[in-house]
mmCIF file of N, CA, C and O in Angstrom:
data_model
loop_
_atom_site.group_PDB
_atom_site.id
_atom_site.type_symbol
_atom_site.label_atom_id
_atom_site.label_comp_id
_atom_site.label_asym_id
_atom_site.label_seq_id
_atom_site.Cartn_x
_atom_site.Cartn_y
_atom_site.Cartn_z
ATOM 1 N N MET A 1 24.811 -14.031 -29.521
ATOM 2 C CA MET A 1 24.300 -12.725 -29.327
ATOM 3 C C MET A 1 22.591 -13.045 -29.010
ATOM 4 O O MET A 1 22.035 -12.396 -28.510
ATOM 5 N N LYS A 2 21.960 -14.132 -29.977
ATOM 6 C CA LYS A 2 20.705 -14.458 -29.959
ATOM 7 C C LYS A 2 20.206 -14.909 -28.583
ATOM 8 O O LYS A 2 19.328 -14.706 -27.955
ATOM 9 N N ARG A 3 21.280 -15.616 -27.953
ATOM 10 C CA ARG A 3 20.872 -16.242 -26.356
ATOM 11 C C ARG A 3 21.154 -15.121 -25.294
ATOM 12 O O ARG A 3 20.215 -15.077 -24.807
ATOM 13 N N ILE A 4 21.445 -14.152 -25.590
ATOM 14 C CA ILE A 4 21.554 -12.930 -24.782
ATOM 15 C C ILE A 4 20.274 -12.357 -24.657
ATOM 16 O O ILE A 4 19.677 -11.850 -23.803
ATOM 17 N N VAL A 5 19.821 -12.043 -25.982
ATOM 18 C CA VAL A 5 18.526 -11.287 -26.466
ATOM 19 C C VAL A 5 17.462 -12.150 -25.755
ATOM 20 O O VAL A 5 16.382 -11.845 -24.960
ATOM 21 N N PHE A 6 17.615 -13.426 -26.070
ATOM 22 C CA PHE A 6 16.519 -14.455 -25.400
ATOM 23 C C PHE A 6 16.460 -14.474 -24.002
ATOM 24 O O PHE A 6 15.415 -13.973 -23.235
ATOM 25 N N THR A 7 17.410 -14.342 -23.012
ATOM 26 C CA THR A 7 17.486 -14.429 -22.017
ATOM 27 C C THR A 7 16.930 -13.254 -21.293
ATOM 28 O O THR A 7 16.035 -13.098 -20.255
ATOM 29 N N ILE A 8 17.232 -12.271 -22.343
ATOM 30 C CA ILE A 8 16.622 -10.708 -21.349
ATOM 31 C C ILE A 8 15.105 -10.471 -21.647
ATOM 32 O O ILE A 8 14.609 -10.079 -20.935
ATOM 33 N N GLY A 9 14.832 -11.192 -22.740
ATOM 34 C CA GLY A 9 13.448 -11.323 -23.034
ATOM 35 C C GLY A 9 12.469 -12.002 -21.960
ATOM 36 O O GLY A 9 11.707 -11.639 -21.782
ATOM 37 N N ARG A 10 13.149 -13.119 -21.766
ATOM 38 C CA ARG A 10 12.498 -14.202 -20.867
ATOM 39 C C ARG A 10 12.558 -13.408 -19.383
ATOM 40 O O ARG A 10 11.699 -13.756 -18.588
ATOM 41 N N THR A 11 13.571 -12.363 -19.258
ATOM 42 C CA THR A 11 13.926 -12.339 -17.663
ATOM 43 C C THR A 11 12.900 -10.947 -17.416
ATOM 44 O O THR A 11 12.768 -10.511 -16.423
ATOM 45 N N ALA A 12 12.652 -10.263 -18.660
ATOM 46 C CA ALA A 12 12.039 -8.783 -18.523
ATOM 47 C C ALA A 12 10.854 -8.699 -17.591
ATOM 48 O O ALA A 12 10.698 -7.710 -16.520
ATOM 49 N N HIS A 13 9.916 -9.844 -17.699
ATOM 50 C CA HIS A 13 8.804 -9.745 -16.843
ATOM 51 C C HIS A 13 8.808 -9.911 -15.474
ATOM 52 O O HIS A 13 8.222 -9.222 -14.747
ATOM 53 N N ILE A 14 10.072 -10.683 -15.157
ATOM 54 C CA ILE A 14 10.466 -10.793 -13.614
ATOM 55 C C ILE A 14 10.929 -9.703 -13.123
ATOM 56 O O ILE A 14 10.620 -9.298 -11.932
ATOM 57 N N VAL A 15 11.819 -8.978 -13.918
ATOM 58 C CA VAL A 15 12.447 -7.823 -13.488
ATOM 59 C C VAL A 15 11.206 -6.766 -13.429
ATOM 60 O O VAL A 15 11.249 -6.162 -12.316
ATOM 61 N N VAL A 16 10.346 -6.545 -14.340
ATOM 62 C CA VAL A 16 9.072 -5.454 -13.966
ATOM 63 C C VAL A 16 8.559 -5.925 -12.864
ATOM 64 O O VAL A 16 8.334 -4.957 -12.008
ATOM 65 N N ALA A 17 8.136 -7.002 -12.601
ATOM 66 C CA ALA A 17 7.594 -7.465 -11.279
ATOM 67 C C ALA A 17 8.026 -7.052 -10.205
ATOM 68 O O ALA A 17 7.468 -6.734 -9.039
ATOM 69 N N SER A 18 9.374 -7.528 -10.199
ATOM 70 C CA SER A 18 10.252 -7.144 -9.045
ATOM 71 C C SER A 18 10.380 -5.981 -8.851
ATOM 72 O O SER A 18 10.340 -5.505 -7.464
ATOM 73 N N VAL A 19 10.544 -5.035 -9.486
ATOM 74 C CA VAL A 19 10.616 -3.534 -9.575
ATOM 75 C C VAL A 19 9.241 -3.025 -8.836
ATOM 76 O O VAL A 19 9.339 -1.968 -8.010
ATOM 77 N N VAL A 20 8.369 -3.594 -9.398
ATOM 78 C CA VAL A 20 7.071 -2.957 -8.808
ATOM 79 C C VAL A 20 7.026 -3.231 -7.502
ATOM 80 O O VAL A 20 6.195 -2.714 -6.451
ATOM 81 N N VAL A 21 7.095 -4.536 -6.956
ATOM 82 C CA VAL A 21 7.016 -4.938 -5.740
ATOM 83 C C VAL A 21 7.855 -4.165 -4.744
ATOM 84 O O VAL A 21 7.374 -3.750 -3.686
ATOM 85 N N GLU A 22 9.285 -3.846 -5.285
ATOM 86 C CA GLU A 22 10.137 -3.014 -4.642
ATOM 87 C C GLU A 22 9.438 -1.715 -4.455
ATOM 88 O O GLU A 22 9.403 -1.311 -3.311
ATOM 89 N N LEU A 23 9.116 -1.307 -5.207
ATOM 90 C CA LEU A 23 8.511 0.414 -5.291
ATOM 91 C C LEU A 23 7.514 0.283 -4.426
ATOM 92 O O LEU A 23 6.997 1.081 -3.391
ATOM 93 N N ALA A 24 6.635 -0.888 -4.500
ATOM 94 C CA ALA A 24 5.369 -0.868 -3.479
ATOM 95 C C ALA A 24 5.748 -0.981 -1.779
ATOM 96 O O ALA A 24 5.238 -0.424 -1.091
ATOM 97 N N LEU A 25 6.488 -1.673 -1.897
ATOM 98 C CA LEU A 25 7.325 -2.036 -0.672
ATOM 99 C C LEU A 25 7.851 -0.471 0.043
ATOM 100 O O LEU A 25 7.771 -0.161 1.373
ATOM 101 N N ASP A 26 8.628 0.081 -0.791
ATOM 102 C CA ASP A 26 9.257 1.210 -0.295
ATOM 103 C C ASP A 26 8.199 2.205 -0.200
ATOM 104 O O ASP A 26 8.435 3.101 1.156
ATOM 105 N N PHE A 27 7.460 2.790 -0.983
ATOM 106 C CA PHE A 27 6.546 3.655 -0.847
ATOM 107 C C PHE A 27 5.443 3.170 0.466
ATOM 108 O O PHE A 27 4.985 4.119 1.213
ATOM 109 N N GLY A 28 5.058 2.026 0.702
ATOM 110 C CA GLY A 28 4.247 1.261 1.804
ATOM 111 C C GLY A 28 4.918 1.719 2.769
ATOM 112 O O GLY A 28 4.142 2.034 4.186
ATOM 113 N N ALA A 29 6.347 1.552 3.058
ATOM 114 C CA ALA A 29 7.134 1.841 4.600
ATOM 115 C C ALA A 29 7.314 3.116 4.618
ATOM 116 O O ALA A 29 7.074 3.533 5.663
ATOM 117 N N GLY A 30 7.542 3.876 3.519
ATOM 118 C CA GLY A 30 7.654 5.564 3.877
ATOM 119 C C GLY A 30 6.442 6.103 4.157
ATOM 120 O O GLY A 30 6.123 6.704 5.284
ATOM 121 N N ALA A 31 5.067 5.696 3.685
ATOM 122 C CA ALA A 31 3.698 6.265 3.879
ATOM 123 C C ALA A 31 3.602 6.013 5.431
ATOM 124 O O ALA A 31 2.919 6.567 6.012
ATOM 125 N N LEU A 32 3.576 4.529 5.675
ATOM 126 C CA LEU A 32 3.569 4.038 7.075
ATOM 127 C C LEU A 32 4.637 4.783 8.128
ATOM 128 O O LEU A 32 3.640 5.101 9.177
ATOM 129 N N ALA A 33 5.424 5.179 7.823
ATOM 130 C CA ALA A 33 6.496 5.928 8.621
ATOM 131 C C ALA A 33 5.608 7.118 9.252
ATOM 132 O O ALA A 33 5.883 7.359 10.146
ATOM 133 N N VAL A 34 5.300 8.061 8.005
ATOM 134 C CA VAL A 34 4.920 9.115 7.973
ATOM 135 C C VAL A 34 3.449 9.139 8.755
ATOM 136 O O VAL A 34 3.566 9.973 9.844
ATOM 137 N N ILE A 35 2.714 8.022 8.909
ATOM 138 C CA ILE A 35 1.501 7.961 9.659
ATOM 139 C C ILE A 35 1.756 7.689 11.058
ATOM 140 O O ILE A 35 0.880 8.080 12.080
ATOM 141 N N LEU A 36 2.703 6.844 11.674
ATOM 142 C CA LEU A 36 2.955 6.344 12.676
ATOM 143 C C LEU A 36 3.957 6.953 13.475
ATOM 144 O O LEU A 36 4.309 7.180 14.638
ATOM 145 N N ALA A 37 4.690 8.108 12.744
ATOM 146 C CA ALA A 37 5.812 8.708 13.437
ATOM 147 C C ALA A 37 5.216 9.541 14.484
ATOM 148 O O ALA A 37 5.895 9.824 15.692
ATOM 149 N N PRO A 38 4.051 10.496 14.508
ATOM 150 C CA PRO A 38 3.619 11.087 15.549
ATOM 151 C C PRO A 38 3.069 10.618 16.765
ATOM 152 O O PRO A 38 3.328 10.846 17.593
ATOM 153 N N PHE A 39 2.898 9.276 16.754
ATOM 154 C CA PHE A 39 2.393 8.308 17.719
ATOM 155 C C PHE A 39 3.563 7.480 18.374
ATOM 156 O O PHE A 39 3.991 7.416 19.439
ATOM 157 N N LEU A 40 4.498 6.845 17.667
ATOM 158 C CA LEU A 40 5.630 6.088 18.134
ATOM 159 C C LEU A 40 6.835 6.843 17.753
ATOM 160 O O LEU A 40 8.052 6.446 18.866
ATOM 161 N N GLY A 41 7.132 8.040 17.454
ATOM 162 C CA GLY A 41 8.531 8.574 17.330
ATOM 163 C C GLY A 41 9.140 8.620 16.139
ATOM 164 O O GLY A 41 8.623 7.757 15.129
ATOM 165 N N GLU A 42 10.544 9.227 16.350
ATOM 166 C CA GLU A 42 10.923 9.387 14.940
ATOM 167 C C GLU A 42 11.880 8.162 14.445
ATOM 168 O O GLU A 42 12.340 7.850 13.027
ATOM 169 N N TRP A 43 12.101 7.077 15.543
ATOM 170 C CA TRP A 43 12.816 6.158 15.433
ATOM 171 C C TRP A 43 12.032 5.185 13.847
ATOM 172 O O TRP A 43 12.493 4.307 13.371
ATOM 173 N N VAL A 44 10.695 5.558 13.607
ATOM 174 C CA VAL A 44 9.984 4.517 12.746
ATOM 175 C C VAL A 44 10.491 5.303 11.493
ATOM 176 O O VAL A 44 10.505 4.263 10.534
ATOM 177 N N TYR A 45 11.117 6.028 11.083
ATOM 178 C CA TYR A 45 11.836 6.869 9.857
ATOM 179 C C TYR A 45 12.986 5.775 9.685
ATOM 180 O O TYR A 45 13.500 5.431 8.651
ATOM 181 N N VAL A 46 13.767 5.564 10.837
ATOM 182 C CA VAL A 46 14.974 4.856 10.684
ATOM 183 C C VAL A 46 14.403 3.128 10.301
ATOM 184 O O VAL A 46 15.294 2.694 9.534
ATOM 185 N N ALA A 47 13.604 2.859 10.763
ATOM 186 C CA ALA A 47 13.053 1.430 10.377
ATOM 187 C C ALA A 47 12.515 1.207 9.155
ATOM 188 O O ALA A 47 12.763 0.540 8.324
ATOM 189 N N ALA A 48 11.917 2.415 8.664
ATOM 190 C CA ALA A 48 11.519 2.474 7.034
ATOM 191 C C ALA A 48 12.676 2.583 6.227
ATOM 192 O O ALA A 48 12.484 1.659 5.086
ATOM 193 N N GLY A 49 13.666 3.165 6.547
ATOM 194 C CA GLY A 49 14.993 3.099 5.736
ATOM 195 C C GLY A 49 15.707 1.921 5.636
ATOM 196 O O GLY A 49 16.001 1.329 4.467
ATOM 197 N N VAL A 50 15.615 1.144 7.173
ATOM 198 C CA VAL A 50 16.252 -0.337 6.736
ATOM 199 C C VAL A 50 15.198 -1.135 5.825
ATOM 200 O O VAL A 50 16.222 -1.888 5.522
ATOM 201 N N ILE A 51 14.242 -1.094 6.022
ATOM 202 C CA ILE A 51 13.290 -1.817 5.000
ATOM 203 C C ILE A 51 13.483 -1.207 3.770
ATOM 204 O O ILE A 51 13.987 -2.388 2.633
ATOM 205 N N VAL A 52 13.696 -0.219 3.421
ATOM 206 C CA VAL A 52 13.937 0.161 1.821
ATOM 207 C C VAL A 52 15.602 -0.264 1.777
ATOM 208 O O VAL A 52 15.375 -0.983 0.365
ATOM 209 N N VAL A 53 16.320 0.001 2.282
ATOM 210 C CA VAL A 53 17.829 -0.546 1.808
ATOM 211 C C VAL A 53 18.063 -1.888 1.904
ATOM 212 O O VAL A 53 18.820 -2.478 1.020
ATOM 213 N N GLY A 54 17.356 -2.402 2.837
ATOM 214 C CA GLY A 54 17.512 -4.169 3.055
ATOM 215 C C GLY A 54 16.648 -4.759 1.643
ATOM 216 O O GLY A 54 17.185 -5.953 1.636
ATOM 217 N N SER A 55 15.732 -4.282 1.314
ATOM 218 C CA SER A 55 15.274 -5.101 0.047
ATOM 219 C C SER A 55 16.036 -4.814 -0.948
ATOM 220 O O SER A 55 15.656 -5.665 -1.857
ATOM 221 N N LEU A 56 16.593 -3.712 -1.359
ATOM 222 C CA LEU A 56 17.293 -4.195 -2.683
ATOM 223 C C LEU A 56 18.470 -4.864 -2.945
ATOM 224 O O LEU A 56 18.363 -5.843 -4.185
ATOM 225 N N PRO A 57 19.122 -5.735 -2.022
ATOM 226 C CA PRO A 57 19.920 -6.724 -2.337
ATOM 227 C C PRO A 57 18.625 -8.056 -2.849
ATOM 228 O O PRO A 57 19.027 -9.038 -3.588
ATOM 229 N N VAL A 58 17.815 -8.128 -2.052
ATOM 230 C CA VAL A 58 16.558 -9.284 -2.189
ATOM 231 C C VAL A 58 16.321 -9.017 -3.387
ATOM 232 O O VAL A 58 16.295 -9.683 -4.545
ATOM 233 N N LEU A 59 16.120 -7.723 -4.491
ATOM 234 C CA LEU A 59 15.607 -7.491 -5.627
ATOM 235 C C LEU A 59 16.501 -8.072 -6.410
ATOM 236 O O LEU A 59 16.138 -8.614 -7.599
ATOM 237 N N SER A 60 17.722 -7.303 -6.082
ATOM 238 C CA SER A 60 18.828 -7.972 -7.122
ATOM 239 C C SER A 60 19.185 -9.515 -7.181
ATOM 240 O O SER A 60 19.346 -10.057 -8.177
ATOM 241 N N LEU A 61 19.134 -10.085 -5.992
ATOM 242 C CA LEU A 61 19.282 -11.601 -6.049
ATOM 243 C C LEU A 61 17.829 -12.407 -6.944
ATOM 244 O O LEU A 61 18.250 -13.229 -7.528
ATOM 245 N N ASN A 62 16.904 -11.929 -6.652
ATOM 246 C CA ASN A 62 15.605 -12.588 -7.466
ATOM 247 C C ASN A 62 16.229 -12.341 -8.901
ATOM 248 O O ASN A 62 15.881 -13.279 -9.685
ATOM 249 N N ILE A 63 16.429 -11.091 -9.448
ATOM 250 C CA ILE A 63 16.533 -11.048 -10.930
ATOM 251 C C ILE A 63 17.780 -11.688 -11.240
ATOM 252 O O ILE A 63 17.813 -12.387 -12.429
ATOM 253 N N ALA A 64 18.952 -11.867 -10.668
ATOM 254 C CA ALA A 64 19.858 -12.603 -10.729
ATOM 255 C C ALA A 64 19.519 -14.132 -11.109
ATOM 256 O O ALA A 64 19.937 -14.895 -11.888
ATOM 257 N N ARG A 65 18.774 -14.487 -10.096
ATOM 258 C CA ARG A 65 18.394 -15.998 -10.227
ATOM 259 C C ARG A 65 17.655 -16.295 -11.303
ATOM 260 O O ARG A 65 17.705 -17.291 -11.918
ATOM 261 N N VAL A 66 16.460 -15.576 -11.672
ATOM 262 C CA VAL A 66 15.987 -15.695 -12.908
ATOM 263 C C VAL A 66 16.548 -15.733 -14.316
ATOM 264 O O VAL A 66 16.514 -16.551 -14.906
ATOM 265 N N ALA A 67 17.519 -14.887 -14.255
ATOM 266 C CA ALA A 67 18.245 -14.742 -15.474
ATOM 267 C C ALA A 67 19.148 -15.834 -15.458
ATOM 268 O O ALA A 67 19.432 -16.320 -16.717
ATOM 269 N N ARG A 68 19.652 -16.199 -14.435
ATOM 270 C CA ARG A 68 20.453 -17.587 -14.619
ATOM 271 C C ARG A 68 19.783 -18.587 -15.212
ATOM 272 O O ARG A 68 20.266 -19.680 -16.118
ATOM 273 N N ARG A 69 18.649 -18.980 -14.482
ATOM 274 C CA ARG A 69 17.760 -19.851 -15.154
ATOM 275 C C ARG A 69 17.326 -19.725 -16.306
ATOM 276 O O ARG A 69 17.578 -20.798 -17.077
ATOM 277 N N GLU A 70 17.002 -18.692 -16.874
ATOM 278 C CA GLU A 70 17.044 -18.642 -18.223
ATOM 279 C C GLU A 70 17.958 -18.887 -19.200
ATOM 280 O O GLU A 70 17.882 -19.225 -20.452
ATOM 281 N N TRP A 71 19.247 -18.504 -18.700
ATOM 282 C CA TRP A 71 20.546 -18.787 -19.382
ATOM 283 C C TRP A 71 20.436 -19.902 -19.483
ATOM 284 O O TRP A 71 21.068 -20.431 -20.755
ATOM 285 N N LYS A 72 20.425 -20.736 -18.725
ATOM 286 C CA LYS A 72 20.783 -22.247 -18.850
ATOM 287 C C LYS A 72 19.704 -23.006 -19.468
ATOM 288 O O LYS A 72 19.986 -23.835 -20.138
ATOM 289 N N ARG A 73 18.677 -22.350 -19.290
ATOM 290 C CA ARG A 73 17.114 -22.876 -20.154
ATOM 291 C C ARG A 73 17.527 -22.979 -21.636
ATOM 292 O O ARG A 73 17.130 -24.044 -22.440
ATOM 293 N N HIS A 74 18.155 -21.977 -22.063
ATOM 294 C CA HIS A 74 18.176 -21.611 -23.651
ATOM 295 C C HIS A 74 19.445 -22.240 -24.044
ATOM 296 O O HIS A 74 20.651 -21.828 -23.640
ATOM 297 N N PRO A 75 19.436 -23.284 -25.100
ATOM 298 C CA PRO A 75 20.590 -23.694 -25.628
ATOM 299 C C PRO A 75 21.514 -22.656 -26.324
ATOM 300 O O PRO A 75 20.944 -21.909 -26.828
ATOM 301 N N ARG A 76 22.675 -23.253 -26.652
ATOM 302 C CA ARG A 76 23.641 -22.375 -26.998
ATOM 303 C C ARG A 76 23.709 -22.548 -28.636
ATOM 304 O O ARG A 76 23.494 -21.321 -29.322
ATOM 305 N N MET A 77 23.274 -23.482 -29.268
ATOM 306 C CA MET A 77 23.111 -23.655 -31.081
ATOM 307 C C MET A 77 21.360 -23.338 -30.895
ATOM 308 O O MET A 77 20.769 -24.257 -30.540
ATOM 309 N N HIS A 78 21.328 -22.357 -31.778
ATOM 310 C CA HIS A 78 20.045 -21.966 -31.881
ATOM 311 C C HIS A 78 19.675 -21.663 -33.451
ATOM 312 O O HIS A 78 20.114 -21.020 -34.040
ATOM 313 N N GLN A 79 18.795 -22.778 -33.928
ATOM 314 C CA GLN A 79 17.832 -22.637 -34.956
ATOM 315 C C GLN A 79 16.518 -23.087 -35.021
ATOM 316 O O GLN A 79 16.115 -23.799 -34.266
ATOM 317 N N HIS A 80 15.819 -22.414 -35.985
ATOM 318 C CA HIS A 80 14.529 -22.562 -35.639
ATOM 319 C C HIS A 80 14.069 -24.048 -36.548
ATOM 320 O O HIS A 80 14.352 -24.155 -37.829
ATOM 321 N N ASP A 81 13.365 -24.645 -36.202
ATOM 322 C CA ASP A 81 12.502 -25.983 -36.702
ATOM 323 C C ASP A 81 11.083 -25.932 -36.039
ATOM 324 O O ASP A 81 10.937 -26.188 -34.865
ATOM 325 N N PRO A 82 10.431 -25.032 -36.459
ATOM 326 C CA PRO A 82 8.830 -25.058 -36.100
ATOM 327 C C PRO A 82 8.078 -26.680 -35.740
ATOM 328 O O PRO A 82 7.300 -26.822 -35.406
ATOM 329 N N SER A 83 8.588 -27.689 -36.318
ATOM 330 C CA SER A 83 8.148 -29.134 -36.447
ATOM 331 C C SER A 83 8.463 -29.755 -35.056
ATOM 332 O O SER A 83 7.775 -30.731 -34.717
ATOM 333 N N ARG A 84 9.413 -29.110 -34.043
ATOM 334 C CA ARG A 84 9.517 -29.637 -32.916
ATOM 335 C C ARG A 84 9.195 -28.962 -31.901
ATOM 336 O O ARG A 84 8.993 -27.694 -32.259
ATOM 337 N N THR A 85 9.048 -29.668 -30.661
ATOM 338 C CA THR A 85 8.437 -28.894 -29.313
ATOM 339 C C THR A 85 9.449 -29.244 -28.626
ATOM 340 O O THR A 85 9.929 -30.329 -28.525
ATOM 341 N N HIS A 86 9.534 -28.305 -27.160
ATOM 342 C CA HIS A 86 10.011 -28.737 -26.009
ATOM 343 C C HIS A 86 9.249 -29.370 -25.157
ATOM 344 O O HIS A 86 8.090 -29.613 -25.352
ATOM 345 N N PRO A 87 9.959 -29.989 -24.130
ATOM 346 C CA PRO A 87 8.968 -30.634 -23.270
ATOM 347 C C PRO A 87 8.151 -29.852 -22.224
ATOM 348 O O PRO A 87 6.903 -30.509 -22.145
ATOM 349 N N ASP A 88 8.213 -28.564 -22.435
ATOM 350 C CA ASP A 88 7.041 -27.688 -21.765
ATOM 351 C C ASP A 88 6.051 -27.435 -22.515
ATOM 352 O O ASP A 88 5.223 -26.709 -22.400
ATOM 353 N N GLY A 89 5.851 -27.905 -24.029
ATOM 354 C CA GLY A 89 4.985 -27.739 -25.014
ATOM 355 C C GLY A 89 5.293 -26.690 -25.949
ATOM 356 O O GLY A 89 4.345 -26.606 -26.855
ATOM 357 N N SER A 90 6.363 -25.475 -25.755
ATOM 358 C CA SER A 90 6.359 -24.676 -26.806
ATOM 359 C C SER A 90 7.123 -25.087 -27.882
ATOM 360 O O SER A 90 7.430 -26.132 -27.761
ATOM 361 N N ARG A 91 6.868 -24.380 -28.898
ATOM 362 C CA ARG A 91 7.512 -24.998 -29.940
ATOM 363 C C ARG A 91 9.158 -24.679 -29.919
ATOM 364 O O ARG A 91 9.588 -23.866 -29.469
ATOM 365 N N CYS A 92 9.678 -25.514 -30.693
ATOM 366 C CA CYS A 92 10.995 -25.923 -30.644
ATOM 367 C C CYS A 92 11.654 -24.500 -31.461
ATOM 368 O O CYS A 92 11.413 -24.271 -32.594
ATOM 369 N N LEU A 93 13.126 -24.303 -30.678
ATOM 370 C CA LEU A 93 13.509 -23.244 -31.674
ATOM 371 C C LEU A 93 15.150 -23.899 -31.873
ATOM 372 O O LEU A 93 16.251 -23.083 -32.097
ATOM 373 N N CYS A 94 15.275 -25.227 -31.381
ATOM 374 C CA CYS A 94 16.764 -25.779 -31.648
ATOM 375 C C CYS A 94 16.894 -27.042 -32.278
ATOM 376 O O CYS A 94 15.617 -27.935 -32.606
ATOM 377 N N VAL A 95 17.597 -26.812 -33.115
ATOM 378 C CA VAL A 95 18.120 -27.929 -34.171
ATOM 379 C C VAL A 95 19.406 -28.572 -33.691
ATOM 380 O O VAL A 95 20.408 -27.580 -33.730
ATOM 381 N N GLY A 96 19.886 -29.839 -33.616
ATOM 382 C CA GLY A 96 20.946 -30.022 -33.308
ATOM 383 C C GLY A 96 21.660 -29.827 -31.894
ATOM 384 O O GLY A 96 22.514 -30.189 -31.838
ATOM 385 N N THR A 97 20.618 -29.455 -30.767
ATOM 386 C CA THR A 97 20.782 -29.816 -29.708
ATOM 387 C C THR A 97 19.573 -30.589 -28.959
ATOM 388 O O THR A 97 18.746 -30.681 -29.579
ATOM 389 N N ARG A 98 20.260 -31.284 -27.921
ATOM 390 C CA ARG A 98 19.332 -32.168 -27.042
ATOM 391 C C ARG A 98 18.055 -31.624 -26.355
ATOM 392 O O ARG A 98 18.492 -30.139 -25.929
ATOM 393 N N LEU A 99 16.900 -32.111 -26.287
ATOM 394 C CA LEU A 99 15.889 -31.183 -25.831
ATOM 395 C C LEU A 99 15.650 -31.758 -24.040
ATOM 396 O O LEU A 99 15.963 -32.467 -23.782
#
């Protein structure tokens, strides 16, 4: 259970950033379509829709990739030992596991 909580916590910032980028892309495509439609025609709305729908799988894949990376990074046995450190310099959370 601790591993799941750790993975979700480490992945949360990537999820938030990905959602922000996704929303910016969606609103940007919609706003651009509204501005350009009078000049270029109604097909601009279709292009904006393709951008919005097509970016959703990219968002999901990015979140899944980061969650998988964090899941692999966190060891299964987890006990606190503040005297040890990880290779990246952060304080160790692991006793009985290799670093």
